[in-house]
XYZ file of C-alpha atoms in Angstrom:
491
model
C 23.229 11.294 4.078
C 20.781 12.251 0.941
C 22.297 15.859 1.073
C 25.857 13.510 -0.127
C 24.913 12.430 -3.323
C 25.267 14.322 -6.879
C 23.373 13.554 -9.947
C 24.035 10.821 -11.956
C 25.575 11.156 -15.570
C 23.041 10.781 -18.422
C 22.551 7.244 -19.117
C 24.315 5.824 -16.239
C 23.288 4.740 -12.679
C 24.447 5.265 -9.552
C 28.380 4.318 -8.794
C 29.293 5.024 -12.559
C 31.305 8.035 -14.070
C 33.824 10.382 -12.465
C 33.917 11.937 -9.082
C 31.972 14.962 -8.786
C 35.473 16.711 -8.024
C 36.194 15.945 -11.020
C 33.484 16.909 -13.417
C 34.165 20.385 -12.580
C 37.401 20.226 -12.909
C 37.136 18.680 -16.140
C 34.755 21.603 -16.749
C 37.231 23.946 -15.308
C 39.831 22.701 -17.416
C 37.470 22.786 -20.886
C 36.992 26.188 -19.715
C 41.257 27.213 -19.500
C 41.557 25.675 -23.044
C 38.605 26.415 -24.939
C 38.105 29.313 -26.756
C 36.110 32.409 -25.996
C 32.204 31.772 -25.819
C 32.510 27.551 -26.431
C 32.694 27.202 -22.959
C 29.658 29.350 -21.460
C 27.474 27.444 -23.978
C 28.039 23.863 -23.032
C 25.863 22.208 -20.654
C 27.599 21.108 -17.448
C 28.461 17.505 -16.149
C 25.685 15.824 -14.379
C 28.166 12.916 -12.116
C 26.984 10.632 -9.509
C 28.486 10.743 -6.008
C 29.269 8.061 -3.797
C 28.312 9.734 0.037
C 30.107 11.951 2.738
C 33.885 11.217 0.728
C 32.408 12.111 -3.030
C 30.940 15.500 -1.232
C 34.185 16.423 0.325
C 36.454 15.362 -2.961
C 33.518 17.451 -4.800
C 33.863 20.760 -2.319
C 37.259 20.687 -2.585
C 37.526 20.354 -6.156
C 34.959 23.207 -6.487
C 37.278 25.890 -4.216
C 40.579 24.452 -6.428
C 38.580 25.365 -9.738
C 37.431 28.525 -8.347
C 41.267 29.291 -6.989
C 42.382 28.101 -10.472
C 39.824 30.534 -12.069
C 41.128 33.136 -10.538
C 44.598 32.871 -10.547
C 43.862 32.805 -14.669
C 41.455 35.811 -14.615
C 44.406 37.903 -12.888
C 46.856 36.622 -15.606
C 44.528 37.489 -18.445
C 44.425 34.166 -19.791
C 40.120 34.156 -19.073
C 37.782 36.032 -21.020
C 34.813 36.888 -19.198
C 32.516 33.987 -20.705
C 35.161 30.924 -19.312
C 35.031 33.073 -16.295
C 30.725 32.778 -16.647
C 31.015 29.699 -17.382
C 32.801 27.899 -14.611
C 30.572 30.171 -11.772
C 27.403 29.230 -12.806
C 28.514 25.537 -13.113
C 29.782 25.701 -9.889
C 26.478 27.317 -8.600
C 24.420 24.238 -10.897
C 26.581 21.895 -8.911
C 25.322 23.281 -5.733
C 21.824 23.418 -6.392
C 21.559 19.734 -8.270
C 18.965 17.904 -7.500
C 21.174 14.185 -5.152
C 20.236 10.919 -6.067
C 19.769 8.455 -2.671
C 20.884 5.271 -1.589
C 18.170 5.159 0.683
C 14.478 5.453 0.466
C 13.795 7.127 3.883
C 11.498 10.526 3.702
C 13.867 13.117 5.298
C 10.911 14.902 7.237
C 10.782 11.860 10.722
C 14.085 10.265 9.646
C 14.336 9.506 13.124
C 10.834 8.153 13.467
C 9.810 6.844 9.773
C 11.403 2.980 9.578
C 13.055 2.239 6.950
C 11.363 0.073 4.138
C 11.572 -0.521 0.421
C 10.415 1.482 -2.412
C 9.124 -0.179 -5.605
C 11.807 -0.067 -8.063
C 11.221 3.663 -10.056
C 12.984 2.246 -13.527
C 14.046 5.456 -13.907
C 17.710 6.211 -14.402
C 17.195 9.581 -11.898
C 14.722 9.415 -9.432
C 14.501 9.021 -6.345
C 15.921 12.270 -6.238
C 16.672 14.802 -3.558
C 16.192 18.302 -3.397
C 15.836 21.162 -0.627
C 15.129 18.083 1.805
C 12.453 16.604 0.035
C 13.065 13.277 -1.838
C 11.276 12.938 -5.203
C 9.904 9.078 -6.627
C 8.342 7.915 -9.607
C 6.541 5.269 -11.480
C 5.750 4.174 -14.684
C 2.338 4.598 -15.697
C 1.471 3.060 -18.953
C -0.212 4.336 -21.888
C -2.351 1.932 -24.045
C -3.517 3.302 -27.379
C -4.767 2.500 -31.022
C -2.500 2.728 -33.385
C -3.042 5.563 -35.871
C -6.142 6.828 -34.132
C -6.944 10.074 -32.424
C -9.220 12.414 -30.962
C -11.492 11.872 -27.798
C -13.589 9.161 -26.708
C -17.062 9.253 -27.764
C -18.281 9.143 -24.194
C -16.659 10.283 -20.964
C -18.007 6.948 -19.532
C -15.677 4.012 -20.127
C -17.665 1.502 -22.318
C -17.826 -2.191 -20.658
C -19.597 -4.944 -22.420
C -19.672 -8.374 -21.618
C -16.882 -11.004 -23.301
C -15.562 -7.633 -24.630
C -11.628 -7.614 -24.165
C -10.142 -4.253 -22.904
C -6.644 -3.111 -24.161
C -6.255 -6.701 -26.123
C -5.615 -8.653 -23.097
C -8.640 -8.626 -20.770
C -11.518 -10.285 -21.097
C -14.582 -8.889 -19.012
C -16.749 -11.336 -17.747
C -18.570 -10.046 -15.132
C -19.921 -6.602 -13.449
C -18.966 -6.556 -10.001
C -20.092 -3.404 -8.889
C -19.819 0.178 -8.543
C -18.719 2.620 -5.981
C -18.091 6.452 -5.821
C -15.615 7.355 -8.325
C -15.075 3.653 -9.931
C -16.999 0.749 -11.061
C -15.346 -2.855 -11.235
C -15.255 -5.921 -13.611
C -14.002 -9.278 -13.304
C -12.286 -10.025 -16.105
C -10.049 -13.118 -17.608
C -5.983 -11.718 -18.309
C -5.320 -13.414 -21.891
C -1.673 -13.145 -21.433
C -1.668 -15.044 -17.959
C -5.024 -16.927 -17.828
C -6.049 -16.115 -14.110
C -8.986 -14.183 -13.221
C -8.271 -10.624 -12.381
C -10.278 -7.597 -10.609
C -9.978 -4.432 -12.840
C -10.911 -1.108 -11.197
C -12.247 1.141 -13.797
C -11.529 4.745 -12.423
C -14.168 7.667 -13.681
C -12.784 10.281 -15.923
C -12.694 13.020 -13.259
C -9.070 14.506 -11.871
C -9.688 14.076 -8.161
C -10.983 10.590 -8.424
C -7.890 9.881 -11.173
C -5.573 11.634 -8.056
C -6.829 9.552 -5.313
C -6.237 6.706 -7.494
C -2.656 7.872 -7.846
C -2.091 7.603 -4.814
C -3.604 4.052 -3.946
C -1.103 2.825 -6.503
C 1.681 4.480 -5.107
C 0.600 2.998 -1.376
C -0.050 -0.772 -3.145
C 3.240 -0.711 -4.246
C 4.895 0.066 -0.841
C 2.795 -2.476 0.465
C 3.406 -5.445 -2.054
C 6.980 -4.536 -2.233
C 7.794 -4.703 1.460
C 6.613 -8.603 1.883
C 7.893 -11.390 0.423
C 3.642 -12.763 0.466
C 1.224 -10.035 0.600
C -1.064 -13.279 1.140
C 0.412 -13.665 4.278
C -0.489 -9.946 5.082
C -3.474 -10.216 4.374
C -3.413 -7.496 1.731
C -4.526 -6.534 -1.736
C -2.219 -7.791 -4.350
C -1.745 -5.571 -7.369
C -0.970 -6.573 -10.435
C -1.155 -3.951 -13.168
C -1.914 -0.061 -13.702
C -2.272 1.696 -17.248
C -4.164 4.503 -18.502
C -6.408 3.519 -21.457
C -9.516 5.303 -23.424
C -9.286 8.443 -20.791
C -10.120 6.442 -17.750
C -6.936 5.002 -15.227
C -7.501 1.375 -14.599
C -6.113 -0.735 -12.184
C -5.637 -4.072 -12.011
C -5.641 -6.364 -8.689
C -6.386 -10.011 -7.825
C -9.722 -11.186 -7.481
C -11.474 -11.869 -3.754
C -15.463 -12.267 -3.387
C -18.040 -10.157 -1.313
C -17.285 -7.599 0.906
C -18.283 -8.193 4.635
C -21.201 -5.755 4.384
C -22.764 -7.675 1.841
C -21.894 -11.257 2.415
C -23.276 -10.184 6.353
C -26.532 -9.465 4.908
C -26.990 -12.138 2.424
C -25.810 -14.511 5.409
C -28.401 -12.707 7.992
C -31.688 -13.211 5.228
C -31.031 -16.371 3.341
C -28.084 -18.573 5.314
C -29.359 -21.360 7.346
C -26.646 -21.267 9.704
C -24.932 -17.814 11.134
C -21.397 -17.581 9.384
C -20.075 -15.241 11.691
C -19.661 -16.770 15.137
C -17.331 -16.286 17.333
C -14.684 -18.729 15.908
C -14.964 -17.295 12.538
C -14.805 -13.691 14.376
C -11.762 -15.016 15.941
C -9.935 -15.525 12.883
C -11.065 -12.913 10.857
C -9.885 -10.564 13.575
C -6.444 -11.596 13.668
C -6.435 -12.071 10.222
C -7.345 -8.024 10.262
C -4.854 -7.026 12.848
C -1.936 -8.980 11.129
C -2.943 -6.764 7.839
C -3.091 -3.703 10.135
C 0.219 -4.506 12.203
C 1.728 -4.656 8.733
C 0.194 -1.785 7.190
C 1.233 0.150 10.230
C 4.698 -0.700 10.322
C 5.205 1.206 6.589
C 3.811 4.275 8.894
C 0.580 3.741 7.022
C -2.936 4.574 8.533
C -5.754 3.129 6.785
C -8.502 5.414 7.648
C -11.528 4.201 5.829
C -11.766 0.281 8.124
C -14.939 -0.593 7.178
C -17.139 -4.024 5.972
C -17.253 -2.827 2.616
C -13.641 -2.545 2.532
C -12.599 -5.708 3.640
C -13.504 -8.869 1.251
C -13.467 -12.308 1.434
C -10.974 -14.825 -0.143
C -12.522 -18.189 0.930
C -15.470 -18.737 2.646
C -14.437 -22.316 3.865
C -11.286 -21.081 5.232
C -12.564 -18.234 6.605
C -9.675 -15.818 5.138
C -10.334 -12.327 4.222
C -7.948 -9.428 2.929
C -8.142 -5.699 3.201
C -8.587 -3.551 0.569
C -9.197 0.319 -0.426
C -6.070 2.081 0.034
C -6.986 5.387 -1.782
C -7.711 7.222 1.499
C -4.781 5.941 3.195
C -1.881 8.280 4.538
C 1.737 8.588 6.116
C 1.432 9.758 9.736
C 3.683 12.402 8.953
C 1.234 13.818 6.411
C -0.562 17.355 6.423
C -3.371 15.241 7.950
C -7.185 15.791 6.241
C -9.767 16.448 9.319
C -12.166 14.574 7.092
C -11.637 10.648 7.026
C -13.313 7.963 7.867
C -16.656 6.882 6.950
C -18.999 8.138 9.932
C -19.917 4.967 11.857
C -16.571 4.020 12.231
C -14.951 7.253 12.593
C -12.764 7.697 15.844
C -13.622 10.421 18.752
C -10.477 12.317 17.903
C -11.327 12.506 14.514
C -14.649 13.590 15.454
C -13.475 16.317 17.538
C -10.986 17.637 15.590
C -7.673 15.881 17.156
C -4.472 14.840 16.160
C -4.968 11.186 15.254
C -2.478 8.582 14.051
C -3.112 4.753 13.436
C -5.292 4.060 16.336
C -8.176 5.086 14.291
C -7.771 1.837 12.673
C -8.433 0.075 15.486
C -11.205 2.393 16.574
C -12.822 1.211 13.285
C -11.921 -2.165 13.636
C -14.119 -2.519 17.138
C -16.727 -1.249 15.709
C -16.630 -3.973 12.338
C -16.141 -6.695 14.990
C -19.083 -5.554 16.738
C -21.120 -5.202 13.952
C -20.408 -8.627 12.274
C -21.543 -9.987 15.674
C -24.646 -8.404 16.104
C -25.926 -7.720 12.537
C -26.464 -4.125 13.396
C -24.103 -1.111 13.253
C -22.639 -0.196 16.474
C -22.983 3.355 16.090
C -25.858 4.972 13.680
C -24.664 8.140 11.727
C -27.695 9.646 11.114
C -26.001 12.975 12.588
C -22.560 13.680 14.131
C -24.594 14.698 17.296
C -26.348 11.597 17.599
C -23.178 9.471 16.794
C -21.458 11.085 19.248
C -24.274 10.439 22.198
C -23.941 6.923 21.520
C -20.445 6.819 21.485
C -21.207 8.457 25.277
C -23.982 6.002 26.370
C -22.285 2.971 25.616
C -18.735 3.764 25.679
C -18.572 6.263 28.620
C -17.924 9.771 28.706
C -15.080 11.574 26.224
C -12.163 12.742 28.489
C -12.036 16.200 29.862
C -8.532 16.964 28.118
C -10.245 15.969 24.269
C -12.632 17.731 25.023
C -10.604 21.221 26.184
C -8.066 20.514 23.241
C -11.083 19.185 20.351
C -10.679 22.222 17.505
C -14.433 21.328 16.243
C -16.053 20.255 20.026
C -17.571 23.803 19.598
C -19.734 22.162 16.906
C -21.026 19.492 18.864
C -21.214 20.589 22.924
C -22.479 23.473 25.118
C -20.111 25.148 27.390
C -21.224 22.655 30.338
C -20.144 19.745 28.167
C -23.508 18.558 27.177
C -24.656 17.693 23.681
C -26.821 19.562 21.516
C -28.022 20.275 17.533
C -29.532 23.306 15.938
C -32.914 22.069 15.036
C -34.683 23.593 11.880
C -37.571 26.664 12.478
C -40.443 25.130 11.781
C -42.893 27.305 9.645
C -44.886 28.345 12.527
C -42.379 29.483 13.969
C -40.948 31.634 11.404
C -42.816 35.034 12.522
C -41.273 34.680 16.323
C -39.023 36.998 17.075
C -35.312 35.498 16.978
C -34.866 34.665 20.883
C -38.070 33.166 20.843
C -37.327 30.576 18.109
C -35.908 27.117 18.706
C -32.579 26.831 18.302
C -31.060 24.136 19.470
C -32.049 20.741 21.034
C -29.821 18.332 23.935
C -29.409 15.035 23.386
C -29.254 13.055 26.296
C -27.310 10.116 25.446
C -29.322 6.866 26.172
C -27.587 4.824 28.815
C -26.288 1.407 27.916
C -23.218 -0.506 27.333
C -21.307 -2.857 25.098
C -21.779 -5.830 27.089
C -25.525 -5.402 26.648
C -25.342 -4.427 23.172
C -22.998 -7.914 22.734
C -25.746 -10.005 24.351
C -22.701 -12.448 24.818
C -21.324 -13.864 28.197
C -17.908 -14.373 26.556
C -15.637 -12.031 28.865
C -12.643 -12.437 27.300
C -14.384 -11.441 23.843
C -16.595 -8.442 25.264
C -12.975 -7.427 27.029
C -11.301 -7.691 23.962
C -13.638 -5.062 22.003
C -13.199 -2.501 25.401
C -9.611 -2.412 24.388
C -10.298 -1.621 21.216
C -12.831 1.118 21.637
C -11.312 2.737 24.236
C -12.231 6.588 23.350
C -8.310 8.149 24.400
C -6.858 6.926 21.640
C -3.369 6.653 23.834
C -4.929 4.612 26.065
C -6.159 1.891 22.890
C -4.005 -0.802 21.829
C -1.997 -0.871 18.965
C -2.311 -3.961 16.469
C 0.409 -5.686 17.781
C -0.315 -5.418 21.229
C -3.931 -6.193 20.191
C -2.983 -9.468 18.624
C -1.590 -10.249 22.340
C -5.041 -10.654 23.939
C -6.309 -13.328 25.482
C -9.930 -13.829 22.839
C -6.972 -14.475 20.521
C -5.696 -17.257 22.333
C -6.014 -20.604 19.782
C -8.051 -23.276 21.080
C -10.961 -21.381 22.420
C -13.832 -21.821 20.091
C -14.002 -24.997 18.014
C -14.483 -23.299 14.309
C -11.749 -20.477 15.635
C -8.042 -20.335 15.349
């Protein structure tokens, strides 16, 4: 296991050097010959292991050097420093950080599959250490040469046909969101057009980022195609002028606004149920990957997934910086509203069902041109959910940590509602507090306006509010809507 391994020598990678047995007796040995004071000054051996037999050689080794120790402290032939020195390397050996063979998170060993890790290029990590196994990556640093000091502006400068750490060439502005802004740009060095995500010179937004590179490299290292998955490709990360930049392929509009432009100026409706059809399995294949790497999304929304070809009707999904391992301290803020999932809502233990909470709704919203459920309050989203879903289970609701927030004691909805100003003199039991909301009655085959079964079946399954009782993307792919041959523009 991980708890096996010692560290590896300086300069050398795992399977090279001596025994870790015999580094300390080597020590031990330096120690016995040496004279007075050389040896509690050296540095001790840092030697690979090689599993369960290098940690038995290397415990066995470490109770003959401490018997040897001994037996020459009795005889006099130790001063107190060899003695020193041989204790606290055998107490450094102990407490060494252990190189792994394996990748696995020791938290859900039993539970987390195993997958590969992006290659660290680093001669020491991954690294083990009280349990917890320790990665890194390479994050370059582009500079000018003999220049320092600040930027002049905190705001990355982008100017058109202006070329960006001598290689890209920005073309075009492609938008902005929260905490980047994006530019297409032309890579000098390989000629193809590229996506660069300009990050904003702020510590949270540069930590999110972080982490979206760390969780793009797990996913483009675990396929042999990431096309085929149906997932961002990433091609290059670096730090340059203060901001973190990061560099994927390029796709076109997102599904929010290619669904608008299509609703006001196309002359024919581009998402039908054929082209729903594929786009939907193309989703649930990305999902059904991302899954498998015990991955959850959690922000499955049209602005998040983007279009590769309109003719072939292939999209891929992107925005990974709000994505997490199941087995994380899980945030009880993800999700953007519309497509958040009841359990999230209520303050439940969620996994990656949320995904395919989120995913209904999409679906249902590329159909219809209209989102599914309106945020304008939690409240409100949450009476919808009731009038056209059904009612949330009694057990979510006796187990929801924030249902307290949303419900009277009798289970019906309600909102504080501002004191108006004439109001404001009444006494305090006389003012308006609160106000029900009665959810409107409806359902999702009415909101559909479809009498395609199988399809208005398929997005029941998906929005299924007991999140054990909603299929996973696997088991989704399995329905019958996805069956080929159906529509004549479909799979």
């Amino acid at each position: 296991g991980p708890g096996s391994f010692a560290p590896p020598a300086q300069g050398q990678g795992e399977g090279e050097g001596a025994d870790a047995g015999g580094g300390l007796a080597a020590t031990a040995a330096a120690a016995l010959a040496g004279p007075g004071g050389e040896a509690a000054s050296a540095a001790p051996p840092a030697v690979p292991g090689a599993g369960g037999e290098a940690a038995a050689a290397g415990a066995a080794s470490v109770t003959a050097a401490a018997a040897t120790t001994a037996a020459a402290a009795a005889a006099g032939t130790l001063n107190p420093a060899q003695v020193a020195a041989v204790e606290a390397n055998a107490a450094w050996q102990s407490a060494a950080p252990r190189p792994l063979t394996s990748g696995r998170k020791v938290r859900n060993r039993s539970k987390r599959p195993a997958y590969r890790y992006a290659p660290s290029g680093d001669d020491f990590y991954p690294a083990e250490y009280s349990g917890v196994i320790f990665d890194s990556f390479p994050l370059r640093v582009v500079y000018e040469r003999d220049r320092t000091g600040f930027e002049e502006s905190k705001e990355f400068p982008i100017q058109m046909n202006s070329v960006i750490a001598a290689r890209y060439q920005v073309l075009n502005y492609l938008g902005s969101a929260a905490f980047s802004r994006a530019v297409q740009c032309h890579d000098l060095q390989t000629g193809q057009m590229v996506c660069m995500k300009i990050i904003k010179n702020d510590k949270d937004f540069i930590d999110q980022s972080l982490d979206e590179i760390k969780i793009l490299k797990i996913i483009n290292a675990n396929t042999g195609n990431v096309d085929e998955m149906h997932c961002l490709r990433l091609i290059d990360y670096m730090y340059h002028k203060e901001h973190l930049i990061i560099i994927t392929e390029l796709l076109r509009d997102n599904l929010y606004e290619f669904s608008r432009y299509n609703r006001e100026h196309g002359p024919d409706p581009y998402f039908t149920l054929g082209h729903l059809q594929r786009i939907t399995k193309q989703l649930l294949t990305a999902l059904r990957y991302v899954h498998g790497l015990w991955l959850i999304h959690a922000d499955l929304k049209p602005e998040n997934v983007l279009v590769k070809s309109y003719s072939r009707v292939e999209v891929k999904l992107i925005d990974f910086g709000s994505s997490c391992f199941v087995d994380d301290r899980l945030s009880s803020y993800v999700q953007s509203r519309s497509y958040r999932a009841p359990e999230v809502i209520l303050g439940l233990p969620y996994d990656q069902k949320v995904d395919i909470w989120s995913l209904g709704c999409v679906i249902a919203e590329l159909w219809t041109g209209y989102v599914l459920f309106q945020n304008d309050s939690v409240q409100s989203l949450l009476a919808r959910v009731v009038g056209i879903i059904g009612k949330i289970p009694r057990h979510m609701m006796e187990a929801g940590r924030f249902v307290p927030n949303y419900f009277i004691q009798d289970g019906r909805l309600f909102r504080e509602v501002a004191v108006q100003p004439q109001d404001a003199g009444l006494p305090l039991d006389q003012q308006p507090r609160i106000q029900q909301l009665l959810p409107k009655r409806s359902s999702l085959r009415q909101r559909m306006r479809t009498d395609d079964e199988e399809f208005v079946d398929f997005l029941e399954c998906l929005l299924r509010i007991d999140p054990t009782e909603r299929p996973t993307a696997a088991e989704a792919l399995e329905h019958k809507w996805l069956t080929p041959g159906r529509y004549s523009d479909g799979l």
